[in-house]
Short mmCIF file of C-alpha atoms in Angstrom, two decimals:
data_model
loop_
_atom_site.label_atom_id
_atom_site.label_comp_id
_atom_site.label_asym_id
_atom_site.label_seq_id
_atom_site.Cartn_x
_atom_site.Cartn_y
_atom_site.Cartn_z
CA MET A 16 26.39 -4.09 -86.42
CA PHE A 17 26.55 -2.91 -83.07
CA LEU A 18 30.25 -3.17 -82.96
CA THR A 19 31.06 -1.73 -86.65
CA ASP A 20 32.86 1.80 -85.42
CA GLN A 21 30.47 3.60 -87.72
CA PHE A 22 27.97 2.84 -85.11
CA ARG A 23 30.03 3.59 -82.63
CA VAL A 24 30.74 6.92 -83.55
CA LYS A 25 27.41 7.36 -83.97
CA VAL A 26 26.29 6.18 -80.33
CA GLY A 27 29.36 8.50 -78.99
CA LEU A 28 27.83 11.52 -80.46
CA ALA A 29 23.74 10.35 -78.38
CA GLU A 30 26.45 9.52 -75.75
CA MET A 31 27.52 13.52 -75.42
CA LEU A 32 24.26 14.92 -75.18
CA LYS A 33 23.55 12.98 -71.81
CA GLY A 34 22.38 15.36 -69.14
CA GLY A 35 21.20 18.06 -71.58
CA VAL A 36 18.47 19.44 -73.61
CA ILE A 37 17.77 18.65 -77.21
CA MET A 38 15.69 22.55 -78.80
CA ASP A 39 13.51 22.94 -81.57
CA VAL A 40 14.38 26.21 -83.69
CA THR A 41 12.63 27.14 -86.95
CA ASN A 42 15.27 29.77 -87.92
CA ALA A 43 19.38 31.28 -86.47
CA GLU A 44 18.04 33.79 -84.17
CA GLN A 45 15.77 30.92 -82.21
CA ALA A 46 19.55 28.61 -82.30
CA LEU A 47 21.01 31.72 -80.99
CA ILE A 48 19.09 32.20 -77.72
CA ALA A 49 18.77 27.90 -78.01
CA GLU A 50 22.48 27.94 -77.55
CA LYS A 51 23.26 30.76 -75.25
CA ALA A 52 20.64 29.40 -72.56
CA GLY A 53 22.18 26.07 -72.66
CA ALA A 54 21.27 24.08 -75.06
CA CYS A 55 23.52 20.72 -75.94
CA ALA A 56 21.53 20.72 -79.20
CA VAL A 57 19.32 22.05 -81.88
CA MET A 58 16.96 20.81 -83.55
CA ALA A 59 16.27 21.77 -87.36
CA LEU A 60 12.73 21.48 -88.17
CA VAL A 61 9.82 23.87 -90.60
CA LYS A 62 7.64 24.69 -87.51
CA VAL A 63 7.11 23.81 -84.07
CA PRO A 64 5.34 21.34 -83.77
CA SER A 65 2.62 23.49 -82.16
CA ASP A 66 1.95 25.51 -85.42
CA ILE A 67 2.10 21.86 -87.75
CA ARG A 68 -0.71 20.89 -85.50
CA LYS A 69 -2.33 24.44 -86.43
CA GLU A 70 -1.75 24.81 -89.35
CA GLY A 71 -1.88 21.45 -90.14
CA GLY A 72 -0.95 20.67 -94.73
CA VAL A 73 1.55 18.56 -94.66
CA ALA A 74 4.79 18.82 -92.84
CA ARG A 75 8.67 18.04 -94.58
CA MET A 76 12.03 18.84 -94.01
CA SER A 77 13.51 22.43 -93.11
CA PRO A 78 14.74 24.38 -95.90
CA VAL A 79 18.48 24.05 -96.50
CA SER A 80 18.69 27.28 -96.21
CA LYS A 81 17.56 27.53 -93.01
CA ILE A 82 19.72 24.87 -92.17
CA ARG A 83 22.93 26.21 -92.79
CA GLU A 84 21.56 29.69 -91.59
CA ILE A 85 21.77 27.76 -87.93
CA GLN A 86 24.89 25.54 -88.70
CA GLN A 87 26.33 29.28 -89.16
CA THR A 88 25.21 30.63 -86.47
CA VAL A 89 25.81 28.60 -83.86
CA SER A 90 28.83 25.31 -82.38
CA ILE A 91 26.98 23.31 -80.53
CA PRO A 92 25.51 20.45 -82.50
CA VAL A 93 23.19 21.41 -85.48
CA MET A 94 20.16 17.62 -86.08
CA ALA A 95 17.19 18.22 -88.92
CA LYS A 96 13.60 16.12 -88.99
CA ALA A 97 13.43 14.07 -91.60
CA ARG A 98 9.94 12.87 -92.91
CA ILE A 99 9.88 9.11 -91.68
CA GLY A 100 10.69 7.17 -94.88
CA HIS A 101 12.16 9.73 -96.87
CA PHE A 102 15.90 7.97 -97.88
CA MET A 103 16.08 11.38 -99.80
CA GLU A 104 15.62 14.16 -97.59
CA ALA A 105 17.71 11.91 -94.94
CA ARG A 106 21.10 11.84 -97.52
CA VAL A 107 20.21 15.85 -98.44
CA LEU A 108 20.66 16.42 -95.27
CA GLU A 109 23.66 13.73 -94.75
CA ALA A 110 25.24 16.00 -97.78
CA LEU A 111 24.11 18.83 -95.06
CA GLU A 112 26.16 17.62 -92.59
CA VAL A 113 23.39 17.93 -89.52
CA ASP A 114 25.42 16.15 -86.61
CA PHE A 115 21.57 13.68 -86.39
CA ILE A 116 19.16 13.91 -88.11
CA ASP A 117 15.39 12.71 -86.69
CA GLU A 118 13.22 10.51 -88.37
CA SER A 119 10.32 12.25 -87.01
CA GLU A 120 6.86 11.63 -86.60
CA VAL A 121 6.55 15.21 -85.96
CA LEU A 122 6.80 16.17 -89.79
CA THR A 123 3.79 14.49 -91.96
CA PRO A 124 5.02 10.34 -92.97
CA ALA A 125 6.51 10.19 -96.18
CA ASP A 126 6.04 5.75 -96.35
CA ASP A 127 2.67 4.55 -94.61
CA GLU A 128 4.58 1.34 -93.98
CA HIS A 129 8.76 1.33 -94.19
CA HIS A 130 11.91 3.62 -91.97
CA ILE A 131 14.83 4.52 -93.28
CA TRP A 132 17.49 1.63 -93.53
CA LYS A 133 19.53 3.69 -91.04
CA HIS A 134 22.70 1.88 -91.11
CA ASP A 135 23.63 2.86 -94.54
CA PHE A 136 24.52 6.31 -93.39
CA LYS A 137 27.17 7.50 -91.45
CA VAL A 138 25.48 10.10 -90.02
CA PRO A 139 23.66 8.98 -87.38
CA PHE A 140 20.32 9.21 -86.46
CA VAL A 141 16.94 9.25 -83.78
CA CYS A 142 13.26 8.05 -83.48
CA GLY A 143 11.32 7.77 -81.69
CA ALA A 144 9.14 5.00 -79.27
CA ARG A 145 6.27 4.60 -77.93
CA ASN A 146 6.65 0.97 -76.06
CA LEU A 147 10.66 -1.48 -76.21
CA GLY A 148 8.51 -3.27 -79.84
CA GLU A 149 9.01 0.05 -81.19
CA ALA A 150 11.87 1.26 -79.89
CA LEU A 151 13.96 -2.13 -81.23
CA ARG A 152 12.21 -1.97 -84.37
CA ARG A 153 14.27 1.16 -84.60
CA ILE A 154 17.67 0.41 -83.58
CA ALA A 155 17.67 -2.90 -85.53
CA GLU A 156 17.26 -0.88 -88.24
CA GLY A 157 19.62 1.32 -87.38
CA ALA A 158 19.08 3.96 -84.74
CA ALA A 159 21.60 4.97 -82.29
CA LEU A 160 19.73 7.08 -80.48
CA ILE A 161 15.53 7.09 -79.01
CA ARG A 162 13.90 8.97 -78.26
CA THR A 163 10.79 8.23 -76.26
CA LYS A 164 7.38 9.91 -78.72
CA GLY A 165 4.85 11.15 -76.27
CA GLU A 166 2.78 14.22 -77.66
CA ALA A 167 4.85 16.32 -79.68
CA GLY A 168 3.02 20.23 -79.39
CA SER A 169 0.41 18.97 -77.09
CA GLY A 170 2.38 20.42 -73.66
CA ASN A 171 0.98 17.75 -71.74
CA ILE A 172 3.43 15.75 -70.27
CA VAL A 173 0.91 12.45 -70.01
CA GLU A 174 2.06 10.38 -73.51
CA ALA A 175 5.15 11.53 -72.88
CA VAL A 176 5.00 9.84 -68.86
CA ARG A 177 3.07 6.82 -70.08
CA HIS A 178 5.77 5.96 -73.45
CA MET A 179 8.52 6.38 -71.09
CA ARG A 180 6.94 4.07 -68.19
CA THR A 181 6.26 1.53 -71.17
CA ILE A 182 10.01 0.99 -71.93
CA VAL A 183 11.02 0.94 -68.29
CA LYS A 184 8.20 -1.40 -67.78
CA GLU A 185 9.06 -3.43 -70.42
CA MET A 186 11.95 -4.27 -69.68
CA ARG A 187 12.31 -4.49 -66.11
CA ALA A 188 9.44 -7.35 -67.03
CA ILE A 189 12.49 -8.46 -70.45
CA ARG A 190 14.99 -8.56 -67.32
CA ALA A 191 12.68 -11.06 -65.39
CA TYR A 192 11.87 -13.60 -68.16
CA SER A 193 14.01 -16.59 -68.01
CA VAL A 194 16.64 -17.07 -71.49
CA ASP A 195 14.09 -19.41 -73.19
CA GLU A 196 10.56 -17.59 -73.27
CA LEU A 197 12.30 -14.94 -74.96
CA THR A 198 11.25 -16.17 -78.75
CA ALA A 199 7.60 -16.22 -77.27
CA GLU A 200 8.32 -12.44 -75.83
CA SER A 201 10.58 -11.79 -78.65
CA LYS A 202 7.38 -12.82 -81.27
CA LYS A 203 5.01 -10.60 -78.34
CA HIS A 204 7.14 -6.64 -79.32
CA GLN A 205 7.66 -8.15 -82.91
CA ALA A 206 11.11 -7.18 -82.46
CA PRO A 207 14.52 -8.94 -83.05
CA LEU A 208 15.61 -11.59 -80.01
CA GLU A 209 19.30 -10.95 -80.49
CA LEU A 210 17.66 -7.11 -79.10
CA MET A 211 15.31 -8.98 -76.43
CA LEU A 212 18.52 -10.99 -75.71
CA TYR A 213 20.85 -7.54 -74.83
CA ILE A 214 17.74 -6.04 -72.52
CA HIS A 215 17.32 -9.94 -70.75
CA GLU A 216 21.45 -8.84 -69.91
CA HIS A 217 21.61 -5.70 -69.69
CA GLY A 218 17.66 -4.20 -68.96
CA LYS A 219 18.47 -0.73 -70.85
CA LEU A 220 19.27 -0.30 -74.62
CA PRO A 221 21.78 -0.43 -76.37
CA VAL A 222 22.22 3.13 -77.31
CA PRO A 223 20.73 5.79 -75.35
CA ASN A 224 17.49 6.61 -74.50
CA PHE A 225 16.24 10.52 -74.42
CA SER A 226 12.50 11.94 -73.94
CA ALA A 227 9.76 14.37 -76.46
CA GLY A 228 7.17 15.56 -76.52
CA GLY A 229 5.27 17.63 -73.95
CA VAL A 230 8.01 18.98 -71.93
CA ALA A 231 6.59 22.84 -71.02
CA THR A 232 8.55 23.21 -67.83
CA PRO A 233 11.31 22.95 -66.82
CA ALA A 234 9.72 20.28 -63.63
CA ASP A 235 7.88 18.50 -67.08
CA ALA A 236 11.96 18.01 -67.71
CA ALA A 237 13.02 17.11 -64.00
CA LEU A 238 9.34 14.33 -63.77
CA VAL A 239 11.23 13.05 -67.49
CA MET A 240 14.77 12.38 -66.05
CA HIS A 241 13.56 10.67 -63.09
CA LEU A 242 11.63 8.81 -64.87
CA GLY A 243 14.89 7.82 -66.93
CA ALA A 244 15.49 9.51 -69.63
CA GLU A 245 18.42 11.33 -70.34
CA THR A 246 18.04 13.71 -71.93
CA VAL A 247 15.49 16.18 -73.50
CA PHE A 248 14.30 17.49 -76.22
CA VAL A 249 12.29 20.66 -75.81
CA GLY A 250 10.07 22.05 -79.35
CA SER A 251 7.35 24.33 -78.54
CA GLY A 252 7.53 24.25 -75.28
CA ILE A 253 10.28 26.89 -75.27
CA PHE A 254 9.55 29.33 -78.58
CA LYS A 255 6.10 28.69 -78.09
CA SER A 256 6.46 29.98 -74.09
CA PRO A 257 5.52 33.23 -73.00
CA ASP A 258 9.98 34.16 -72.54
CA PRO A 259 11.60 31.53 -73.93
CA ALA A 260 15.20 32.64 -72.79
CA ALA A 261 13.89 31.74 -69.70
CA PHE A 262 12.14 29.06 -70.17
CA ALA A 263 14.96 27.55 -72.65
CA LYS A 264 17.27 28.52 -69.59
CA ALA A 265 15.12 27.01 -66.71
CA ILE A 266 14.28 23.99 -68.46
CA VAL A 267 18.41 23.18 -68.86
CA LYS A 268 18.75 24.17 -65.45
CA ALA A 269 16.74 21.71 -64.15
CA THR A 270 17.61 19.14 -66.57
CA THR A 271 21.12 18.95 -64.52
CA TYR A 272 19.41 19.47 -60.96
CA TYR A 273 16.87 17.01 -62.35
CA LYS A 274 17.82 14.90 -58.25
CA ASP A 275 16.73 18.14 -56.00
CA PRO A 276 13.80 19.62 -56.21
CA LEU A 277 15.27 23.14 -54.71
CA LYS A 278 17.04 24.39 -57.29
CA VAL A 279 13.61 22.96 -59.94
CA LEU A 280 11.83 25.37 -57.56
CA GLU A 281 15.13 28.56 -58.55
CA ALA A 282 14.69 27.44 -61.76
CA SER A 283 11.12 27.53 -61.37
CA GLU A 284 10.91 31.00 -59.54
CA GLU A 285 10.57 33.23 -61.95
CA LEU A 286 8.68 32.20 -64.43
CA PRO A 287 4.86 32.44 -65.91
CA ASP A 288 2.62 29.43 -66.49
CA GLY A 289 3.91 27.84 -69.69
CA MET A 290 2.79 27.29 -72.97
CA PRO A 291 -1.06 26.29 -74.07
CA GLY A 292 -1.83 23.35 -74.07
CA LEU A 293 -4.12 20.23 -74.98
CA ASP A 294 -6.50 17.67 -73.56
CA ILE A 295 -5.10 14.33 -75.61
CA ARG A 296 -8.70 12.64 -74.42
CA GLN A 297 -9.95 15.12 -76.09
CA LEU A 298 -7.51 15.06 -79.73
CA GLU A 299 -8.70 12.74 -82.84
CA GLU A 300 -6.82 9.56 -83.15
CA THR A 301 -5.71 11.06 -87.06
CA ASP A 302 -4.63 14.19 -84.16
CA LEU A 303 -2.69 11.90 -82.46
CA MET A 304 1.85 11.96 -83.89
CA ALA A 305 2.30 9.49 -81.54
CA THR A 306 0.30 6.80 -83.63
CA ARG A 307 2.59 7.99 -87.03
CA GLY A 308 5.73 4.84 -87.93
CA TRP A 309 5.15 1.69 -87.82
CA MET B 22 41.15 8.01 -52.54
CA ARG B 23 37.24 9.44 -54.07
CA LEU B 24 37.19 10.25 -57.23
CA GLY B 25 34.50 13.54 -58.78
CA VAL B 26 33.36 13.26 -62.00
CA LEU B 27 32.18 16.82 -63.23
CA ALA B 28 27.65 16.42 -64.13
CA ILE B 29 27.02 18.78 -65.69
CA GLN B 30 26.48 17.15 -68.83
CA GLY B 31 27.65 15.80 -70.99
CA ASN B 32 29.56 11.36 -71.31
CA PHE B 33 30.25 11.37 -67.09
CA GLU B 34 28.15 8.13 -66.58
CA ALA B 35 30.59 7.00 -68.97
CA HIS B 36 33.18 8.01 -66.80
CA ALA B 37 32.21 7.00 -63.83
CA LYS B 38 31.85 3.42 -64.67
CA ALA B 39 35.61 3.42 -66.00
CA PHE B 40 37.27 4.65 -63.27
CA ALA B 41 34.99 2.44 -61.24
CA GLU B 42 36.21 -1.11 -63.94
CA ALA B 43 39.46 0.45 -62.95
CA GLY B 44 38.71 0.35 -59.16
CA ALA B 45 38.39 4.08 -58.85
CA GLU B 46 35.97 4.76 -55.62
CA VAL B 47 33.62 8.10 -57.93
CA PHE B 48 30.85 10.15 -57.20
CA GLU B 49 29.25 13.26 -58.88
CA VAL B 50 29.62 16.79 -58.91
CA ARG B 51 26.99 19.30 -59.29
CA THR B 52 27.74 21.74 -56.43
CA THR B 53 30.96 23.57 -55.00
CA ALA B 54 30.61 20.80 -52.07
CA ASP B 55 31.27 17.94 -53.44
CA LEU B 56 34.64 19.91 -55.56
CA GLU B 57 35.90 19.85 -52.32
CA ALA B 58 34.75 16.91 -51.61
CA ALA B 59 36.63 15.28 -54.39
CA ASP B 60 40.89 14.11 -54.37
CA ALA B 61 40.99 13.84 -57.30
CA LEU B 62 38.64 15.20 -60.75
CA VAL B 63 36.90 14.30 -63.92
CA LEU B 64 36.51 17.08 -66.35
CA PRO B 65 34.32 15.00 -69.18
CA GLY B 66 33.10 14.69 -72.98
CA GLY B 67 29.78 16.54 -73.45
CA GLU B 68 29.05 20.88 -74.91
CA SER B 69 31.55 23.52 -73.31
CA THR B 70 29.56 25.76 -74.42
CA THR B 71 26.55 24.65 -71.51
CA MET B 72 28.66 22.70 -69.19
CA LEU B 73 30.69 26.95 -69.39
CA LYS B 74 27.03 28.71 -69.60
CA LEU B 75 26.41 26.15 -65.85
CA LEU B 76 29.42 26.32 -64.24
CA HIS B 77 28.44 30.10 -64.28
CA GLU B 78 25.26 30.77 -63.82
CA GLU B 79 25.63 27.96 -60.90
CA GLY B 80 28.50 30.19 -59.31
CA LEU B 81 30.22 26.94 -59.30
CA TRP B 82 33.21 28.73 -62.09
CA ASP B 83 35.57 29.79 -58.83
CA ALA B 84 35.83 26.41 -57.05
CA LEU B 85 36.50 24.10 -59.40
CA ARG B 86 39.50 26.77 -60.86
CA GLN B 87 40.38 26.01 -57.40
CA ALA B 88 39.69 23.21 -57.23
CA CYS B 89 41.69 21.88 -60.38
CA HIS B 90 45.09 23.55 -60.06
CA SER B 91 45.80 21.26 -56.45
CA LYS B 92 43.97 18.09 -57.07
CA PRO B 93 45.01 15.78 -60.31
CA VAL B 94 42.38 15.79 -62.93
CA PHE B 95 42.25 14.50 -66.71
CA ALA B 96 40.25 16.46 -68.48
CA THR B 97 38.49 14.91 -72.03
CA CYS B 98 37.90 16.76 -75.50
CA ALA B 99 35.52 19.05 -74.48
CA GLY B 100 37.31 18.61 -70.56
CA ALA B 101 40.38 19.99 -72.46
CA ILE B 102 38.54 22.83 -73.81
CA LEU B 103 37.37 24.16 -70.36
CA LEU B 104 41.28 22.84 -69.50
CA ALA B 105 43.31 24.74 -71.79
CA LYS B 106 45.39 28.40 -71.86
CA ASP B 107 43.64 29.92 -74.86
CA VAL B 108 40.65 28.44 -77.26
CA HIS B 109 38.88 29.13 -80.67
CA HIS B 110 37.06 27.98 -83.20
CA PRO B 111 35.03 30.38 -81.74
CA GLU B 112 36.50 32.17 -78.97
CA GLN B 113 35.77 31.29 -75.18
CA ALA B 114 36.20 31.28 -71.72
CA SER B 115 38.26 28.77 -70.17
CA LEU B 116 39.63 28.28 -67.10
CA GLY B 117 43.08 28.94 -68.94
CA LEU B 118 44.75 25.95 -66.46
CA VAL B 119 46.94 24.64 -69.68
CA ASP B 120 49.30 25.68 -71.60
CA ILE B 121 47.87 24.61 -75.07
CA GLY B 122 46.33 26.92 -77.30
CA VAL B 123 42.86 24.17 -78.86
CA GLU B 124 40.54 24.75 -81.70
CA ARG B 125 37.02 23.24 -81.30
CA ASN B 126 35.01 20.60 -83.26
CA ALA B 127 38.38 21.21 -84.76
CA TYR B 128 38.22 17.07 -88.48
CA GLY B 129 34.90 19.36 -88.76
CA ARG B 130 30.86 18.15 -87.98
CA GLN B 131 29.36 14.59 -87.07
CA VAL B 132 30.06 12.51 -90.24
CA HIS B 133 33.99 13.19 -90.02
CA SER B 134 34.62 11.67 -86.21
CA THR B 135 36.13 8.84 -86.16
CA VAL B 136 38.20 5.41 -84.37
CA ALA B 137 41.11 5.35 -84.93
CA GLN B 138 44.73 3.74 -83.65
CA ILE B 139 47.08 5.70 -81.86
CA ILE B 140 50.73 4.87 -80.08
CA THR B 141 51.95 6.56 -76.82
CA GLY B 142 56.25 7.75 -76.67
CA GLU B 143 55.81 4.12 -75.37
CA GLY B 144 54.89 2.94 -78.32
CA GLN B 145 51.32 1.13 -76.76
CA THR B 146 48.47 1.00 -78.99
CA LEU B 147 45.27 2.61 -77.61
CA GLU B 148 41.90 2.93 -79.56
CA ALA B 149 40.93 6.81 -79.83
CA VAL B 150 37.30 7.78 -80.10
CA PHE B 151 36.92 10.90 -81.78
CA ILE B 152 33.61 12.92 -81.51
CA ARG B 153 33.55 16.18 -82.51
CA ALA B 154 37.04 15.98 -81.24
CA PRO B 155 39.37 20.03 -81.15
CA ILE B 156 42.58 19.55 -82.17
CA ILE B 157 45.46 21.62 -79.82
CA ARG B 158 46.98 23.72 -82.02
CA ARG B 159 49.86 25.12 -79.81
CA VAL B 160 51.53 22.64 -76.72
CA GLY B 161 53.78 25.11 -73.70
CA GLU B 162 56.83 24.93 -72.82
CA GLY B 163 55.89 22.73 -69.80
CA VAL B 164 53.72 20.57 -71.20
CA ARG B 165 54.82 16.75 -72.79
CA VAL B 166 53.36 15.42 -76.27
CA LEU B 167 52.62 11.82 -74.53
CA ALA B 168 50.28 10.43 -78.19
CA ARG B 169 49.57 12.18 -82.28
CA TYR B 170 47.55 11.88 -84.63
CA ALA B 171 48.19 12.79 -87.85
CA GLY B 172 50.60 14.18 -86.80
CA ASP B 173 48.32 17.09 -83.53
CA PRO B 174 48.80 16.25 -80.24
CA VAL B 175 45.73 13.95 -78.26
CA LEU B 176 46.89 13.44 -75.35
CA VAL B 177 49.04 15.87 -73.23
CA GLU B 178 50.87 16.51 -69.84
CA GLN B 179 51.61 19.10 -67.59
CA ASP B 180 51.87 18.86 -64.31
CA HIS B 181 48.70 16.98 -62.41
CA TYR B 182 46.70 17.14 -65.48
CA LEU B 183 45.85 14.91 -67.86
CA VAL B 184 44.32 15.50 -71.22
CA ALA B 185 43.13 13.81 -74.10
CA THR B 186 41.42 14.81 -77.53
CA PHE B 187 39.40 11.41 -77.41
CA HIS B 188 37.12 9.70 -75.17
CA PRO B 189 39.44 6.95 -73.96
CA GLU B 190 36.07 5.72 -72.09
CA LEU B 191 34.09 4.35 -74.96
CA THR B 192 36.09 1.59 -75.21
CA LYS B 193 36.66 -1.12 -72.86
CA ASP B 194 40.86 -0.44 -72.47
CA ARG B 195 41.51 0.70 -69.39
CA THR B 196 45.01 1.61 -69.74
CA LEU B 197 44.29 5.62 -69.43
CA HIS B 198 42.13 5.79 -66.72
CA ARG B 199 44.76 3.01 -64.40
CA LEU B 200 47.73 5.35 -66.12
CA PHE B 201 45.16 8.80 -64.33
CA LEU B 202 44.79 6.66 -61.35
CA GLU B 203 49.03 6.35 -60.63
CA LYS B 204 49.64 9.77 -61.69
CA ALA B 205 46.78 11.03 -59.13
CA ALA B 206 48.25 8.48 -55.57
CA ARG B 207 51.68 9.64 -56.18
CA VAL B 208 49.94 13.65 -55.96
CA PRO B 209 50.31 15.12 -52.75
CA ALA B 210 47.03 15.53 -51.22
#
């Protein structure tokens, strides 16, 4: 399943996005700002996560006209979000020829038990995960890219850090087990044994692993890159900041040069404070987006 | 020989791994000092607009042109776009060192990306992974076409440059990586 040409081409695009920043945008004007700042892709969604959080109600796929407008405006890959389990939103996005679909917990789930069977699509999918088991279940369904969930729209990096550390730590542990202990681990993580064996052998996911949910500053981006992210998704952190173009540019620079603190300092030099943040501990359980997904 | 892989953005890691497998000493290039330290260069795939932006912002543009001018260079996909003399769809700045004209994303969006078998002029079959790939629309006099796909040149050579519009680093075949290392060894430092 994972050696088919179709799957390799899907993962191939994820490979090309490495070392970059993917920015949430709601319209063509924002997409242009993102591209000019050096984004390696844009993600079309109906509202940035912090607005979805504030306004409540049902968050769906972006209006088609908005996505088309974005596709006509930029030359970088255009991704778009579909609701969890909503395979018809995904089919529409595929027919629109978006370059990647994010089956995303940021939108209101359409199915509270099942995710989309992603192998049937020509377009690649990215899915969120909080731990290794969740990541492997999504990969088993055909996701060509994983992003840790973080807590979208919070401006708080703590959940992104927790999820990245969890996945990396769990992979390290799987590597240390002996092969005859993996069936029990597979059961514990609720993940296919075949993929557990892959982790055991390679110490990493069979698809790239990016970070999302809570990045608000250049230092946040550099932090998650150090913890194992291969690229950074930034949602509200850009267009809810006091100066989107400046924040976008600075986060791109900090992601490329995350190993060099002087460059991250340079990137941060002229920025004001980032978007307003939320203390995750004060959010109600029902307000959390990261717990959506099964 | 120390081989530097431009690591501004893109799949530099896959290239570095592929060249290490082919027996080269590899390091990642992010600064002018790195450019100077390299004996040969790889310009990987990724987003050419992102690379252009950072190369200019970080003051690497002239140093990169200088380095490419004098050292063996292997460029794939976005790297080919950076090296081309002219770039279309949309038009954008480039180093202009290889006499080809390229059209970006010329096969269409990601759903049109594909894996194909191509045959080189020497009769060798290679697996070529095309990801939102450009097409070489014009080939200048000093440029030799080594392989075509659907009639269009996809692997070309000019002086010390080797240019592919596809991704040899995404396959298990190291033929082109070895070919480049042999070529680089012939170019006087």
